[in-house]
Structure formats: C-alpha cells, structure tokens
Amino acid sequence: MPKSLLPRALALSNLRAAYARVAQNKGAPGVDEISIRRFARDWEAHLVELRDSVRANTYKPQRLRQFQIRKPQGGWRTISICTVRDRVLQRAALNVLEAVLDKQFLDCAFGYRPGRSTQGALDAVLRYRDAGLRWVLDGDIEQFFESLDHALLLDFLREDLDDARMIALIEAWLKVGRREKHKAIGTPLGMVVSPLLSNVYLHRFDLAMTRLGFRLVRYADDFVVLGETRAEMEEARRFATWALGYIRLRLSPIKTRVVSFDEGFDYLGVHFQGNAFSYVKQNKRVRAKERPVEWDFLPPEWY
C-alpha cells in the first residue's frame, strides 16, 4: 500500500496545480465569503499558509455553505459549497489519491474516473444488449449520498491506503459534511473529493456483484445489471439487496425494477426501447438505432 501521500499532496507544485484547477472552475465563495478573485490577490501566500497549517495539525475545514435545488424528477437536492481554501486542499489531495485508488476500480465503474465517461457506460449497455442480454435490473440506491456510512468508508480507506494523516484529513471533511449532527453519515454533493469517495465505497458493491458473475454497469450511484432472462435478473435483485445491505445501503423498492429492452427503460438520460434508443438534445428528442459518434448531451446531474 502506498505511503506518504499527504506530503505529496502538500508539495507546493501540487498545491499550485490544485489552485489553478479551482480557479478555472470558478464557483461561488463559501461561508467565509472569500471569492476566488479575492483569494487570487495573494494566492501564493495562501498556499504556503495552507500547507503549513496542515503540517502543524492546526488546519480545520470550515463549515459548508448549503442551498437546495429542485430535482428534475421532483423533490429537492442539497448542494454544498466549500470555502476556496478547502476546495484547493481537497483538489490537491484528489490529485494524489486518484492516481492510487483509481487503479483498483473495476471496468464496470464509469462515473467520475479519468478517461471514463457517461458515453462509456452507455456503450457498455449497448454491447451487452447486442450480445443478447435483453433483461435488465434497473437499480436505484436509496439516498446514497445521504446514507454513506463514515465508519465503513474510513475502514475501506484504511484497507486501501497506509497514510493515517491523509485519512484523518478526509475524516475531517466528512465530519463538516454530516447531514445530521449526531449521525456520521453522508457525503456532501459539491465537495471536491465526494465523487472519488463514492467510488471507494461502491467498489465493494462492484466486487460482490461481478464475483457472482453478474454483468454490471455503474455510473456513480446509477447502475444496471444485464442478463438473458427475467429469472436471472430477479436473482440479481436479491444479490444486489444483500450486497448493498452489507455496506449499509438499500435498494429503492419503488424505483428498482426488472424490465426487458422490449418494455423499455431509462438510464443516464437515454431511453432504451427494443433495438432503438432516444435522448434529448437541444430540447428535441433524438431517436436512433446506431450508436452516435458522441453522446453529446449533458450527463446526469450529480453535484
């Protein structure tokens, strides 16, 4: 297991790269009201101060600024904004963590990984369909980002990393992002490291399902399992329920279903029906049978 990740994250060259990425992404200020423009006035000094505070164990992440947006399918989603300072440090950590952790993830996982995309997940669904796998478990994990268990996630990180100080830093970010004051659950949507942490957590689900021989396609918390028969997919539903329960998650009993391509289903913004599929582009529904060169529409909302 790799050691000394935190010193690599705190290298000034890495902090400069992290700051450049945060500045490029723009974004609103956090609870301290310090904007990227204001941070930029003395950004090099801020980076040195940030590095030194982590080294001296005096760094503490600030609370999150939060607001709600309406989900396309109804209901509300809470979005969190870290301070610029915390975003820079999280990006610096992500730069080194991703290089180490991504190597262990399986080919069935497509969300928020270097070189992988929504397009790859959709292509995988089409390949399985064309190979004769016409039945689908259309899975929905109930409130995944609100339910992710901190203790389990930290155990998983200890299995994958040998850097106690880096893990302590991640724990501090998780703590300020708790959805409920007295429950160590949830990872905030909008926190820079949340996508990677979600993949670390759900990697255990990927392992369980693929070791049992199921053909899984997962993008963040959206997944489908494909097979030849309804009976096989009903079995996949039972095993998925067990595998998610093992990591303290639940399948949504309302949104999860077993369906055939002939009946049709939606995945990552695409409606699959029979041997065709359709998606919305520029407010128009595009219907096709052949795979497009680029699935050039926005991926599903995540952050």
PDB file of C-alpha atoms in Angstrom:
ATOM      1  CA  MET A   1       0.000   0.000   0.000  1.00  0.00           C
ATOM      2  CA  PRO A   2       1.371   3.437  -0.908  1.00  0.00           C
ATOM      3  CA  LYS A   3       2.658   5.625   1.895  1.00  0.00           C
ATOM      4  CA  SER A   4       3.413   9.328   2.288  1.00  0.00           C
ATOM      5  CA  LEU A   5       0.517  10.600   0.202  1.00  0.00           C
ATOM      6  CA  LEU A   6      -0.012  13.684   2.346  1.00  0.00           C
ATOM      7  CA  PRO A   7       3.499  15.134   1.751  1.00  0.00           C
ATOM      8  CA  ARG A   8       2.930  14.699  -1.988  1.00  0.00           C
ATOM      9  CA  ALA A   9      -0.435  16.440  -1.719  1.00  0.00           C
ATOM     10  CA  LEU A  10       1.173  19.326   0.190  1.00  0.00           C
ATOM     11  CA  ALA A  11       4.011  19.867  -2.280  1.00  0.00           C
ATOM     12  CA  LEU A  12       3.783  23.473  -3.480  1.00  0.00           C
ATOM     13  CA  SER A  13       3.811  22.354  -7.117  1.00  0.00           C
ATOM     14  CA  ASN A  14       0.738  20.214  -6.453  1.00  0.00           C
ATOM     15  CA  LEU A  15      -0.988  22.964  -4.459  1.00  0.00           C
ATOM     16  CA  ARG A  16      -0.357  25.398  -7.321  1.00  0.00           C
ATOM     17  CA  ALA A  17      -1.891  22.937  -9.790  1.00  0.00           C
ATOM     18  CA  ALA A  18      -4.859  22.425  -7.457  1.00  0.00           C
ATOM     19  CA  TYR A  19      -5.382  26.173  -7.112  1.00  0.00           C
ATOM     20  CA  ALA A  20      -5.245  26.606 -10.899  1.00  0.00           C
ATOM     21  CA  ARG A  21      -7.955  23.952 -11.303  1.00  0.00           C
ATOM     22  CA  VAL A  22     -10.184  25.519  -8.650  1.00  0.00           C
ATOM     23  CA  ALA A  23      -9.726  28.966 -10.188  1.00  0.00           C
ATOM     24  CA  GLN A  24     -10.552  27.600 -13.628  1.00  0.00           C
ATOM     25  CA  ASN A  25     -13.763  26.038 -12.333  1.00  0.00           C
ATOM     26  CA  LYS A  26     -14.738  29.384 -10.773  1.00  0.00           C
ATOM     27  CA  GLY A  27     -17.609  28.768  -8.370  1.00  0.00           C
ATOM     28  CA  ALA A  28     -19.139  30.718  -5.533  1.00  0.00           C
ATOM     29  CA  PRO A  29     -17.450  31.621  -2.254  1.00  0.00           C
ATOM     30  CA  GLY A  30     -18.015  29.538   0.852  1.00  0.00           C
ATOM     31  CA  VAL A  31     -19.231  30.637   4.278  1.00  0.00           C
ATOM     32  CA  ASP A  32     -16.213  32.916   4.739  1.00  0.00           C
ATOM     33  CA  GLU A  33     -17.357  34.968   1.694  1.00  0.00           C
ATOM     34  CA  ILE A  34     -13.831  34.832   0.223  1.00  0.00           C
ATOM     35  CA  SER A  35     -14.233  34.610  -3.537  1.00  0.00           C
ATOM     36  CA  ILE A  36     -11.711  33.126  -5.934  1.00  0.00           C
ATOM     37  CA  ARG A  37     -10.920  36.651  -7.105  1.00  0.00           C
ATOM     38  CA  ARG A  38     -10.150  37.763  -3.558  1.00  0.00           C
ATOM     39  CA  PHE A  39      -8.122  34.591  -2.854  1.00  0.00           C
ATOM     40  CA  ALA A  40      -6.126  35.283  -6.024  1.00  0.00           C
ATOM     41  CA  ARG A  41      -4.810  38.607  -4.714  1.00  0.00           C
ATOM     42  CA  ASP A  42      -2.268  36.763  -2.567  1.00  0.00           C
ATOM     43  CA  TRP A  43      -2.728  33.173  -3.668  1.00  0.00           C
ATOM     44  CA  GLU A  44       0.895  32.053  -3.228  1.00  0.00           C
ATOM     45  CA  ALA A  45       0.947  33.193   0.404  1.00  0.00           C
ATOM     46  CA  HIS A  46      -2.403  31.484   0.967  1.00  0.00           C
ATOM     47  CA  LEU A  47      -0.994  28.201  -0.368  1.00  0.00           C
ATOM     48  CA  VAL A  48       2.050  28.364   1.908  1.00  0.00           C
ATOM     49  CA  GLU A  49      -0.185  29.147   4.893  1.00  0.00           C
ATOM     50  CA  LEU A  50      -2.490  26.258   3.969  1.00  0.00           C
ATOM     51  CA  ARG A  51       0.425  23.823   3.644  1.00  0.00           C
ATOM     52  CA  ASP A  52       1.954  24.917   6.943  1.00  0.00           C
ATOM     53  CA  SER A  53      -1.343  24.644   8.834  1.00  0.00           C
ATOM     54  CA  VAL A  54      -1.820  21.035   7.693  1.00  0.00           C
ATOM     55  CA  ARG A  55       1.773  20.165   8.577  1.00  0.00           C
ATOM     56  CA  ALA A  56       1.324  21.708  12.041  1.00  0.00           C
ATOM     57  CA  ASN A  57      -2.021  19.914  12.602  1.00  0.00           C
ATOM     58  CA  THR A  58      -3.801  23.264  13.025  1.00  0.00           C
ATOM     59  CA  TYR A  59      -5.857  23.070   9.816  1.00  0.00           C
ATOM     60  CA  LYS A  60      -9.609  22.752  10.319  1.00  0.00           C
ATOM     61  CA  PRO A  61     -12.077  22.746   7.420  1.00  0.00           C
ATOM     62  CA  GLN A  62     -14.780  25.364   7.638  1.00  0.00           C
ATOM     63  CA  ARG A  63     -18.460  24.535   7.672  1.00  0.00           C
ATOM     64  CA  LEU A  64     -20.226  24.237   4.343  1.00  0.00           C
ATOM     65  CA  ARG A  65     -22.433  26.755   2.661  1.00  0.00           C
ATOM     66  CA  GLN A  66     -25.547  24.913   1.520  1.00  0.00           C
ATOM     67  CA  PHE A  67     -28.560  25.550  -0.666  1.00  0.00           C
ATOM     68  CA  GLN A  68     -31.207  23.439  -2.355  1.00  0.00           C
ATOM     69  CA  ILE A  69     -32.109  22.884  -5.989  1.00  0.00           C
ATOM     70  CA  ARG A  70     -35.132  21.085  -7.358  1.00  0.00           C
ATOM     71  CA  LYS A  71     -34.530  17.630  -8.848  1.00  0.00           C
ATOM     72  CA  PRO A  72     -35.835  17.092 -12.399  1.00  0.00           C
ATOM     73  CA  GLN A  73     -37.884  14.120 -11.159  1.00  0.00           C
ATOM     74  CA  GLY A  74     -39.244  16.017  -8.157  1.00  0.00           C
ATOM     75  CA  GLY A  75     -38.031  16.738  -4.657  1.00  0.00           C
ATOM     76  CA  TRP A  76     -35.005  18.730  -3.568  1.00  0.00           C
ATOM     77  CA  ARG A  77     -31.257  18.167  -3.584  1.00  0.00           C
ATOM     78  CA  THR A  78     -28.864  19.837  -1.136  1.00  0.00           C
ATOM     79  CA  ILE A  79     -25.749  21.315  -2.725  1.00  0.00           C
ATOM     80  CA  SER A  80     -22.725  22.182  -0.582  1.00  0.00           C
ATOM     81  CA  ILE A  81     -20.029  24.760  -1.262  1.00  0.00           C
ATOM     82  CA  CYS A  82     -16.664  24.562   0.485  1.00  0.00           C
ATOM     83  CA  THR A  83     -14.502  27.630   1.004  1.00  0.00           C
ATOM     84  CA  VAL A  84     -11.926  28.285  -1.705  1.00  0.00           C
ATOM     85  CA  ARG A  85      -9.190  27.311   0.747  1.00  0.00           C
ATOM     86  CA  ASP A  86     -10.817  23.951   1.470  1.00  0.00           C
ATOM     87  CA  ARG A  87     -11.521  23.337  -2.215  1.00  0.00           C
ATOM     88  CA  VAL A  88      -7.849  23.878  -3.046  1.00  0.00           C
ATOM     89  CA  LEU A  89      -6.698  21.420  -0.377  1.00  0.00           C
ATOM     90  CA  GLN A  90      -9.279  18.835  -1.432  1.00  0.00           C
ATOM     91  CA  ARG A  91      -8.206  19.169  -5.059  1.00  0.00           C
ATOM     92  CA  ALA A  92      -4.555  18.754  -4.016  1.00  0.00           C
ATOM     93  CA  ALA A  93      -5.485  15.595  -2.101  1.00  0.00           C
ATOM     94  CA  LEU A  94      -7.565  14.330  -5.019  1.00  0.00           C
ATOM     95  CA  ASN A  95      -4.613  14.743  -7.384  1.00  0.00           C
ATOM     96  CA  VAL A  96      -2.607  12.150  -5.469  1.00  0.00           C
ATOM     97  CA  LEU A  97      -5.438   9.948  -4.175  1.00  0.00           C
ATOM     98  CA  GLU A  98      -6.996   9.416  -7.586  1.00  0.00           C
ATOM     99  CA  ALA A  99      -3.740   8.133  -9.062  1.00  0.00           C
ATOM    100  CA  VAL A 100      -3.551   5.492  -6.326  1.00  0.00           C
ATOM    101  CA  LEU A 101      -7.177   4.499  -5.783  1.00  0.00           C
ATOM    102  CA  ASP A 102      -8.479   4.506  -9.341  1.00  0.00           C
ATOM    103  CA  LYS A 103      -6.216   1.581 -10.258  1.00  0.00           C
ATOM    104  CA  GLN A 104      -8.260  -0.794  -8.105  1.00  0.00           C
ATOM    105  CA  PHE A 105     -11.674   0.111  -9.531  1.00  0.00           C
ATOM    106  CA  LEU A 106     -13.325  -2.339 -11.915  1.00  0.00           C
ATOM    107  CA  ASP A 107     -14.137  -1.902 -15.602  1.00  0.00           C
ATOM    108  CA  CYS A 108     -17.853  -1.817 -14.777  1.00  0.00           C
ATOM    109  CA  ALA A 109     -17.465   1.555 -12.982  1.00  0.00           C
ATOM    110  CA  PHE A 110     -17.625   4.569 -15.303  1.00  0.00           C
ATOM    111  CA  GLY A 111     -18.534   7.593 -13.185  1.00  0.00           C
ATOM    112  CA  TYR A 112     -16.018  10.283 -12.298  1.00  0.00           C
ATOM    113  CA  ARG A 113     -12.912   8.399 -13.304  1.00  0.00           C
ATOM    114  CA  PRO A 114     -10.046   9.592 -15.548  1.00  0.00           C
ATOM    115  CA  GLY A 115     -10.631   8.521 -19.140  1.00  0.00           C
ATOM    116  CA  ARG A 116     -14.138   7.229 -18.410  1.00  0.00           C
ATOM    117  CA  SER A 117     -17.483   8.825 -19.043  1.00  0.00           C
ATOM    118  CA  THR A 118     -21.233   8.562 -19.410  1.00  0.00           C
ATOM    119  CA  GLN A 119     -20.572   7.627 -23.031  1.00  0.00           C
ATOM    120  CA  GLY A 120     -18.583   4.565 -21.958  1.00  0.00           C
ATOM    121  CA  ALA A 121     -21.383   3.383 -19.672  1.00  0.00           C
ATOM    122  CA  LEU A 122     -23.974   3.764 -22.445  1.00  0.00           C
ATOM    123  CA  ASP A 123     -21.713   1.950 -24.921  1.00  0.00           C
ATOM    124  CA  ALA A 124     -21.393  -0.928 -22.436  1.00  0.00           C
ATOM    125  CA  VAL A 125     -25.187  -1.204 -22.186  1.00  0.00           C
ATOM    126  CA  LEU A 126     -25.440  -1.376 -25.983  1.00  0.00           C
ATOM    127  CA  ARG A 127     -22.709  -4.022 -26.200  1.00  0.00           C
ATOM    128  CA  TYR A 128     -24.481  -6.215 -23.664  1.00  0.00           C
ATOM    129  CA  ARG A 129     -27.809  -5.720 -25.441  1.00  0.00           C
ATOM    130  CA  ASP A 130     -26.293  -6.662 -28.799  1.00  0.00           C
ATOM    131  CA  ALA A 131     -24.747  -9.757 -27.194  1.00  0.00           C
ATOM    132  CA  GLY A 132     -28.256 -10.977 -26.369  1.00  0.00           C
ATOM    133  CA  LEU A 133     -28.636  -9.743 -22.780  1.00  0.00           C
ATOM    134  CA  ARG A 134     -32.174  -8.410 -23.145  1.00  0.00           C
ATOM    135  CA  TRP A 135     -33.227  -8.313 -19.494  1.00  0.00           C
ATOM    136  CA  VAL A 136     -32.209  -5.570 -17.083  1.00  0.00           C
ATOM    137  CA  LEU A 137     -32.188  -4.917 -13.368  1.00  0.00           C
ATOM    138  CA  ASP A 138     -32.712  -1.148 -13.350  1.00  0.00           C
ATOM    139  CA  GLY A 139     -31.313  -0.350  -9.909  1.00  0.00           C
ATOM    140  CA  ASP A 140     -31.712   2.694  -7.701  1.00  0.00           C
ATOM    141  CA  ILE A 141     -29.788   3.073  -4.456  1.00  0.00           C
ATOM    142  CA  GLU A 142     -31.984   4.848  -1.951  1.00  0.00           C
ATOM    143  CA  GLN A 143     -30.439   8.181  -0.900  1.00  0.00           C
ATOM    144  CA  PHE A 144     -26.881   7.001  -1.473  1.00  0.00           C
ATOM    145  CA  PHE A 145     -25.048  10.270  -0.887  1.00  0.00           C
ATOM    146  CA  GLU A 146     -27.122  10.983   2.222  1.00  0.00           C
ATOM    147  CA  SER A 147     -26.583   7.456   3.585  1.00  0.00           C
ATOM    148  CA  LEU A 148     -22.883   6.730   3.016  1.00  0.00           C
ATOM    149  CA  ASP A 149     -21.547   5.477   6.361  1.00  0.00           C
ATOM    150  CA  HIS A 150     -18.425   7.312   7.549  1.00  0.00           C
ATOM    151  CA  ALA A 151     -17.087   4.497   9.718  1.00  0.00           C
ATOM    152  CA  LEU A 152     -17.296   1.988   6.869  1.00  0.00           C
ATOM    153  CA  LEU A 153     -15.778   4.405   4.368  1.00  0.00           C
ATOM    154  CA  LEU A 154     -12.838   5.094   6.694  1.00  0.00           C
ATOM    155  CA  ASP A 155     -12.347   1.339   7.146  1.00  0.00           C
ATOM    156  CA  PHE A 156     -12.275   0.941   3.355  1.00  0.00           C
ATOM    157  CA  LEU A 157      -9.720   3.745   3.067  1.00  0.00           C
ATOM    158  CA  ARG A 158      -7.525   2.090   5.694  1.00  0.00           C
ATOM    159  CA  GLU A 159      -7.628  -1.102   3.611  1.00  0.00           C
ATOM    160  CA  ASP A 160      -6.569   0.814   0.506  1.00  0.00           C
ATOM    161  CA  LEU A 161      -4.126   3.376   1.955  1.00  0.00           C
ATOM    162  CA  ASP A 162      -1.381   3.404   4.560  1.00  0.00           C
ATOM    163  CA  ASP A 163      -1.407   7.076   5.418  1.00  0.00           C
ATOM    164  CA  ALA A 164      -3.144   7.842   8.712  1.00  0.00           C
ATOM    165  CA  ARG A 165      -2.799  11.616   8.361  1.00  0.00           C
ATOM    166  CA  MET A 166      -4.402  11.665   4.913  1.00  0.00           C
ATOM    167  CA  ILE A 167      -7.263   9.543   6.217  1.00  0.00           C
ATOM    168  CA  ALA A 168      -7.645  11.887   9.210  1.00  0.00           C
ATOM    169  CA  LEU A 169      -7.918  14.805   6.770  1.00  0.00           C
ATOM    170  CA  ILE A 170     -10.659  13.027   4.827  1.00  0.00           C
ATOM    171  CA  GLU A 171     -12.436  12.266   8.107  1.00  0.00           C
ATOM    172  CA  ALA A 172     -12.388  15.987   8.984  1.00  0.00           C
ATOM    173  CA  TRP A 173     -14.006  16.841   5.627  1.00  0.00           C
ATOM    174  CA  LEU A 174     -16.646  14.177   6.143  1.00  0.00           C
ATOM    175  CA  LYS A 175     -17.385  15.476   9.623  1.00  0.00           C
ATOM    176  CA  VAL A 176     -18.197  19.008   8.460  1.00  0.00           C
ATOM    177  CA  GLY A 177     -20.371  17.492   5.743  1.00  0.00           C
ATOM    178  CA  ARG A 178     -22.580  15.405   8.030  1.00  0.00           C
ATOM    179  CA  ARG A 179     -26.227  15.590   7.077  1.00  0.00           C
ATOM    180  CA  GLU A 180     -27.275  15.089  10.691  1.00  0.00           C
ATOM    181  CA  LYS A 181     -25.327  16.422  13.645  1.00  0.00           C
ATOM    182  CA  HIS A 182     -25.303  13.177  15.630  1.00  0.00           C
ATOM    183  CA  LYS A 183     -25.027  10.682  12.754  1.00  0.00           C
ATOM    184  CA  ALA A 184     -21.767  10.006  10.917  1.00  0.00           C
ATOM    185  CA  ILE A 185     -23.369   9.512   7.521  1.00  0.00           C
ATOM    186  CA  GLY A 186     -23.477  11.270   4.161  1.00  0.00           C
ATOM    187  CA  THR A 187     -21.024  12.879   1.792  1.00  0.00           C
ATOM    188  CA  PRO A 188     -21.914  16.350   0.524  1.00  0.00           C
ATOM    189  CA  LEU A 189     -22.780  16.917  -3.121  1.00  0.00           C
ATOM    190  CA  GLY A 190     -20.367  19.575  -4.312  1.00  0.00           C
ATOM    191  CA  MET A 191     -17.380  18.590  -2.155  1.00  0.00           C
ATOM    192  CA  VAL A 192     -14.364  18.035  -4.429  1.00  0.00           C
ATOM    193  CA  VAL A 193     -13.452  14.610  -3.021  1.00  0.00           C
ATOM    194  CA  SER A 194     -17.018  13.252  -2.866  1.00  0.00           C
ATOM    195  CA  PRO A 195     -17.001  11.533  -6.286  1.00  0.00           C
ATOM    196  CA  LEU A 196     -13.814   9.607  -5.501  1.00  0.00           C
ATOM    197  CA  LEU A 197     -15.074   8.651  -2.048  1.00  0.00           C
ATOM    198  CA  SER A 198     -18.334   7.392  -3.553  1.00  0.00           C
ATOM    199  CA  ASN A 199     -16.349   5.145  -5.901  1.00  0.00           C
ATOM    200  CA  VAL A 200     -14.236   3.834  -2.998  1.00  0.00           C
ATOM    201  CA  TYR A 201     -17.445   2.969  -1.156  1.00  0.00           C
ATOM    202  CA  LEU A 202     -19.316   1.382  -4.072  1.00  0.00           C
ATOM    203  CA  HIS A 203     -16.231  -0.526  -5.245  1.00  0.00           C
ATOM    204  CA  ARG A 204     -17.228  -3.105  -2.630  1.00  0.00           C
ATOM    205  CA  PHE A 205     -20.634  -3.459  -4.295  1.00  0.00           C
ATOM    206  CA  ASP A 206     -18.941  -3.834  -7.711  1.00  0.00           C
ATOM    207  CA  LEU A 207     -16.714  -6.594  -6.359  1.00  0.00           C
ATOM    208  CA  ALA A 208     -19.603  -8.511  -4.832  1.00  0.00           C
ATOM    209  CA  MET A 209     -21.767  -8.390  -7.959  1.00  0.00           C
ATOM    210  CA  THR A 210     -19.064  -9.162 -10.525  1.00  0.00           C
ATOM    211  CA  ARG A 211     -17.585 -12.019  -8.474  1.00  0.00           C
ATOM    212  CA  LEU A 212     -21.019 -13.621  -8.652  1.00  0.00           C
ATOM    213  CA  GLY A 213     -20.868 -13.338 -12.435  1.00  0.00           C
ATOM    214  CA  PHE A 214     -23.391 -10.531 -12.939  1.00  0.00           C
ATOM    215  CA  ARG A 215     -22.851  -8.075 -15.829  1.00  0.00           C
ATOM    216  CA  LEU A 216     -22.893  -4.715 -14.060  1.00  0.00           C
ATOM    217  CA  VAL A 217     -22.675  -1.183 -15.469  1.00  0.00           C
ATOM    218  CA  ARG A 218     -22.370   1.550 -12.830  1.00  0.00           C
ATOM    219  CA  TYR A 219     -22.074   5.321 -13.147  1.00  0.00           C
ATOM    220  CA  ALA A 220     -21.745   6.840  -9.650  1.00  0.00           C
ATOM    221  CA  ASP A 221     -24.852   5.525  -7.817  1.00  0.00           C
ATOM    222  CA  ASP A 222     -26.805   4.727 -11.016  1.00  0.00           C
ATOM    223  CA  PHE A 223     -26.464   1.111 -12.075  1.00  0.00           C
ATOM    224  CA  VAL A 224     -27.963  -1.572 -14.275  1.00  0.00           C
ATOM    225  CA  VAL A 225     -27.337  -5.313 -14.381  1.00  0.00           C
ATOM    226  CA  LEU A 226     -27.941  -7.127 -17.672  1.00  0.00           C
ATOM    227  CA  GLY A 227     -28.782 -10.768 -18.306  1.00  0.00           C
ATOM    228  CA  GLU A 228     -30.545 -13.262 -20.555  1.00  0.00           C
ATOM    229  CA  THR A 229     -33.677 -13.975 -18.512  1.00  0.00           C
ATOM    230  CA  ARG A 230     -36.073 -12.366 -16.073  1.00  0.00           C
ATOM    231  CA  ALA A 231     -35.245 -15.083 -13.538  1.00  0.00           C
ATOM    232  CA  GLU A 232     -31.548 -14.172 -13.706  1.00  0.00           C
ATOM    233  CA  MET A 233     -32.358 -10.517 -13.075  1.00  0.00           C
ATOM    234  CA  GLU A 234     -34.655 -11.372 -10.172  1.00  0.00           C
ATOM    235  CA  GLU A 235     -31.694 -13.240  -8.696  1.00  0.00           C
ATOM    236  CA  ALA A 236     -29.517 -10.173  -9.371  1.00  0.00           C
ATOM    237  CA  ARG A 237     -32.033  -8.062  -7.442  1.00  0.00           C
ATOM    238  CA  ARG A 238     -31.742 -10.400  -4.425  1.00  0.00           C
ATOM    239  CA  PHE A 239     -27.946 -10.341  -4.502  1.00  0.00           C
ATOM    240  CA  ALA A 240     -27.835  -6.555  -5.025  1.00  0.00           C
ATOM    241  CA  THR A 241     -30.094  -6.146  -1.998  1.00  0.00           C
ATOM    242  CA  TRP A 242     -27.698  -8.296   0.033  1.00  0.00           C
ATOM    243  CA  ALA A 243     -24.527  -6.602  -1.304  1.00  0.00           C
ATOM    244  CA  LEU A 244     -25.855  -3.121  -0.584  1.00  0.00           C
ATOM    245  CA  GLY A 245     -27.118  -4.159   2.843  1.00  0.00           C
ATOM    246  CA  TYR A 246     -23.591  -5.330   3.680  1.00  0.00           C
ATOM    247  CA  ILE A 247     -22.381  -1.733   3.184  1.00  0.00           C
ATOM    248  CA  ARG A 248     -25.448  -0.277   4.953  1.00  0.00           C
ATOM    249  CA  LEU A 249     -27.324   0.865   1.862  1.00  0.00           C
ATOM    250  CA  ARG A 250     -30.731  -0.019   0.433  1.00  0.00           C
ATOM    251  CA  LEU A 251     -32.253  -0.591  -2.971  1.00  0.00           C
ATOM    252  CA  SER A 252     -35.247   1.647  -3.518  1.00  0.00           C
ATOM    253  CA  PRO A 253     -38.249  -0.707  -3.576  1.00  0.00           C
ATOM    254  CA  ILE A 254     -40.215   1.809  -5.650  1.00  0.00           C
ATOM    255  CA  LYS A 255     -37.626   2.806  -8.264  1.00  0.00           C
ATOM    256  CA  THR A 256     -35.823  -0.533  -8.715  1.00  0.00           C
ATOM    257  CA  ARG A 257     -37.365  -2.920 -11.256  1.00  0.00           C
ATOM    258  CA  VAL A 258     -36.664  -5.831 -13.558  1.00  0.00           C
ATOM    259  CA  VAL A 259     -37.503  -4.920 -17.140  1.00  0.00           C
ATOM    260  CA  SER A 260     -36.754  -6.024 -20.698  1.00  0.00           C
ATOM    261  CA  PHE A 261     -35.453  -3.934 -23.575  1.00  0.00           C
ATOM    262  CA  ASP A 262     -38.788  -4.563 -25.287  1.00  0.00           C
ATOM    263  CA  GLU A 263     -40.611  -2.901 -22.385  1.00  0.00           C
ATOM    264  CA  GLY A 264     -38.067  -0.060 -22.268  1.00  0.00           C
ATOM    265  CA  PHE A 265     -36.161   1.715 -19.502  1.00  0.00           C
ATOM    266  CA  ASP A 266     -34.175   4.904 -18.881  1.00  0.00           C
ATOM    267  CA  TYR A 267     -30.508   5.019 -17.959  1.00  0.00           C
ATOM    268  CA  LEU A 268     -28.244   8.096 -17.747  1.00  0.00           C
ATOM    269  CA  GLY A 269     -30.626  10.244 -19.742  1.00  0.00           C
ATOM    270  CA  VAL A 270     -31.180   7.690 -22.524  1.00  0.00           C
ATOM    271  CA  HIS A 271     -34.417   5.772 -23.110  1.00  0.00           C
ATOM    272  CA  PHE A 272     -33.744   2.256 -24.404  1.00  0.00           C
ATOM    273  CA  GLN A 273     -36.637   0.590 -26.216  1.00  0.00           C
ATOM    274  CA  GLY A 274     -36.333  -2.595 -28.263  1.00  0.00           C
ATOM    275  CA  ASN A 275     -33.380  -2.230 -30.637  1.00  0.00           C
ATOM    276  CA  ALA A 276     -33.507   1.568 -30.581  1.00  0.00           C
ATOM    277  CA  PHE A 277     -32.849   4.323 -28.090  1.00  0.00           C
ATOM    278  CA  SER A 278     -33.596   8.026 -27.762  1.00  0.00           C
ATOM    279  CA  TYR A 279     -32.309  11.024 -25.853  1.00  0.00           C
ATOM    280  CA  VAL A 280     -32.949  14.741 -25.630  1.00  0.00           C
ATOM    281  CA  LYS A 281     -30.584  17.118 -27.409  1.00  0.00           C
ATOM    282  CA  GLN A 282     -31.226  20.854 -27.700  1.00  0.00           C
ATOM    283  CA  ASN A 283     -34.782  20.354 -26.397  1.00  0.00           C
ATOM    284  CA  LYS A 284     -35.545  17.790 -29.111  1.00  0.00           C
ATOM    285  CA  ARG A 285     -35.849  14.050 -28.674  1.00  0.00           C
ATOM    286  CA  VAL A 286     -33.399  12.215 -30.931  1.00  0.00           C
ATOM    287  CA  ARG A 287     -34.260   8.613 -31.826  1.00  0.00           C
ATOM    288  CA  ALA A 288     -31.571   6.293 -33.184  1.00  0.00           C
ATOM    289  CA  LYS A 289     -30.604   2.680 -33.755  1.00  0.00           C
ATOM    290  CA  GLU A 290     -26.926   3.179 -34.468  1.00  0.00           C
ATOM    291  CA  ARG A 291     -24.600   4.359 -31.737  1.00  0.00           C
ATOM    292  CA  PRO A 292     -23.757   8.073 -32.216  1.00  0.00           C
ATOM    293  CA  VAL A 293     -20.122   9.079 -32.608  1.00  0.00           C
ATOM    294  CA  GLU A 294     -20.519  11.183 -29.477  1.00  0.00           C
ATOM    295  CA  TRP A 295     -23.273  11.076 -26.891  1.00  0.00           C
ATOM    296  CA  ASP A 296     -23.060  14.861 -26.883  1.00  0.00           C
ATOM    297  CA  PHE A 297     -25.656  15.780 -24.296  1.00  0.00           C
ATOM    298  CA  LEU A 298     -25.130  16.692 -20.672  1.00  0.00           C
ATOM    299  CA  PRO A 299     -24.532  13.761 -18.298  1.00  0.00           C
ATOM    300  CA  PRO A 300     -26.952  13.268 -15.413  1.00  0.00           C
ATOM    301  CA  GLU A 301     -26.859  15.847 -12.683  1.00  0.00           C
ATOM    302  CA  TRP A 302     -24.574  14.901  -9.799  1.00  0.00           C
ATOM    303  CA  TYR A 303     -23.133  17.908  -7.999  1.00  0.00           C
TER     304      TYR A 303
END
